[in-house]
Amino acid sequence: MATFFASQPEGEQIEGVADHINKLWDPRMRTQLFEMTDESTEGFKPMVVAALAKIRRPEKVGTAG
């Protein structure tokens, strides 16, 4: 995905990544992304790291009881 957006104008790359993830990734996928990036952003492309601030973080669901 980041490779595709790398071909876009620089000003649109971060927005494109964030928009794609917000629209097309289900909450479980976004949760996994944040679990990984909260530990370390090593190995992620800089535009993905920059897009994290614009990606909706799923709310944690507590257990009743």
Short mmCIF file of N, CA and C in Angstrom, two decimals, residues 13-54:
data_model
loop_
_atom_site.label_atom_id
_atom_site.label_comp_id
_atom_site.label_asym_id
_atom_site.label_seq_id
_atom_site.Cartn_x
_atom_site.Cartn_y
_atom_site.Cartn_z
N GLN A 13 0.52 11.84 -0.04
CA GLN A 13 0.89 10.50 0.39
C GLN A 13 0.34 10.15 1.78
N ILE A 14 0.58 11.00 2.76
CA ILE A 14 0.15 10.71 4.13
C ILE A 14 -1.36 10.64 4.21
N GLU A 15 -2.03 11.63 3.60
CA GLU A 15 -3.50 11.63 3.59
C GLU A 15 -4.03 10.39 2.89
N GLY A 16 -3.39 9.99 1.81
CA GLY A 16 -3.83 8.82 1.06
C GLY A 16 -3.74 7.54 1.88
N VAL A 17 -2.62 7.38 2.57
CA VAL A 17 -2.45 6.19 3.41
C VAL A 17 -3.50 6.18 4.52
N ALA A 18 -3.65 7.31 5.22
CA ALA A 18 -4.61 7.38 6.32
C ALA A 18 -6.04 7.16 5.82
N ASP A 19 -6.39 7.78 4.72
CA ASP A 19 -7.74 7.64 4.17
C ASP A 19 -8.02 6.20 3.78
N HIS A 20 -7.05 5.55 3.14
CA HIS A 20 -7.21 4.15 2.74
C HIS A 20 -7.45 3.26 3.96
N ILE A 21 -6.64 3.43 4.97
CA ILE A 21 -6.77 2.60 6.17
C ILE A 21 -8.08 2.89 6.89
N ASN A 22 -8.43 4.16 7.03
CA ASN A 22 -9.68 4.51 7.72
C ASN A 22 -10.91 3.98 7.00
N LYS A 23 -10.89 3.98 5.68
CA LYS A 23 -12.07 3.56 4.91
C LYS A 23 -12.14 2.05 4.70
N LEU A 24 -11.00 1.41 4.54
CA LEU A 24 -11.02 0.03 4.09
C LEU A 24 -10.58 -1.01 5.12
N TRP A 25 -9.90 -0.60 6.15
CA TRP A 25 -9.46 -1.57 7.14
C TRP A 25 -10.50 -1.67 8.24
N ASP A 26 -10.84 -2.89 8.63
CA ASP A 26 -11.80 -3.03 9.73
C ASP A 26 -11.09 -2.74 11.05
N PRO A 27 -11.86 -2.51 12.12
CA PRO A 27 -11.24 -2.15 13.40
C PRO A 27 -10.20 -3.14 13.90
N ARG A 28 -10.39 -4.43 13.63
CA ARG A 28 -9.39 -5.41 14.09
C ARG A 28 -8.05 -5.19 13.41
N MET A 29 -8.08 -4.87 12.12
CA MET A 29 -6.84 -4.62 11.39
C MET A 29 -6.15 -3.36 11.91
N ARG A 30 -6.93 -2.31 12.17
CA ARG A 30 -6.36 -1.08 12.71
C ARG A 30 -5.82 -1.31 14.12
N THR A 31 -6.51 -2.12 14.91
CA THR A 31 -6.02 -2.45 16.26
C THR A 31 -4.66 -3.13 16.16
N GLN A 32 -4.53 -4.08 15.25
CA GLN A 32 -3.24 -4.78 15.09
C GLN A 32 -2.15 -3.82 14.64
N LEU A 33 -2.49 -2.90 13.74
CA LEU A 33 -1.51 -1.91 13.29
C LEU A 33 -1.01 -1.10 14.48
N PHE A 34 -1.93 -0.60 15.30
CA PHE A 34 -1.51 0.21 16.45
C PHE A 34 -0.79 -0.62 17.50
N GLU A 35 -1.16 -1.87 17.67
CA GLU A 35 -0.42 -2.73 18.62
C GLU A 35 1.04 -2.85 18.18
N MET A 36 1.27 -3.00 16.88
CA MET A 36 2.64 -3.12 16.37
C MET A 36 3.38 -1.80 16.47
N THR A 37 2.73 -0.72 16.04
CA THR A 37 3.43 0.57 16.00
C THR A 37 3.59 1.20 17.39
N ASP A 38 2.74 0.82 18.34
CA ASP A 38 2.93 1.30 19.71
C ASP A 38 4.21 0.70 20.31
N GLU A 39 4.55 -0.51 19.86
CA GLU A 39 5.78 -1.16 20.32
C GLU A 39 7.00 -0.54 19.64
N SER A 40 6.92 -0.39 18.32
CA SER A 40 8.03 0.14 17.54
C SER A 40 7.55 0.44 16.12
N THR A 41 8.06 1.51 15.55
CA THR A 41 7.73 1.83 14.16
C THR A 41 8.85 1.40 13.22
N GLU A 42 9.84 0.69 13.79
CA GLU A 42 10.94 0.19 12.97
C GLU A 42 10.39 -0.74 11.89
N GLY A 43 10.83 -0.54 10.68
CA GLY A 43 10.39 -1.37 9.57
C GLY A 43 9.21 -0.79 8.81
N PHE A 44 8.57 0.23 9.37
CA PHE A 44 7.46 0.88 8.68
C PHE A 44 8.00 2.06 7.86
N LYS A 45 7.44 2.26 6.70
CA LYS A 45 7.84 3.39 5.87
C LYS A 45 7.48 4.70 6.59
N PRO A 46 8.31 5.73 6.44
CA PRO A 46 8.06 7.00 7.11
C PRO A 46 6.68 7.58 6.84
N MET A 47 6.15 7.41 5.64
CA MET A 47 4.82 7.96 5.35
C MET A 47 3.74 7.24 6.15
N VAL A 48 3.93 5.96 6.42
CA VAL A 48 2.96 5.21 7.24
C VAL A 48 3.04 5.71 8.68
N VAL A 49 4.24 5.90 9.18
CA VAL A 49 4.41 6.41 10.54
C VAL A 49 3.77 7.78 10.67
N ALA A 50 3.97 8.64 9.68
CA ALA A 50 3.37 9.97 9.71
C ALA A 50 1.85 9.91 9.63
N ALA A 51 1.32 8.92 8.91
CA ALA A 51 -0.13 8.79 8.75
C ALA A 51 -0.82 8.30 10.02
N LEU A 52 -0.08 7.69 10.94
CA LEU A 52 -0.68 7.15 12.16
C LEU A 52 -1.49 8.19 12.92
N ALA A 53 -1.05 9.43 12.91
CA ALA A 53 -1.77 10.49 13.63
C ALA A 53 -3.13 10.78 13.02
N LYS A 54 -3.34 10.38 11.77
CA LYS A 54 -4.59 10.64 11.07
C LYS A 54 -5.48 9.40 10.97
#
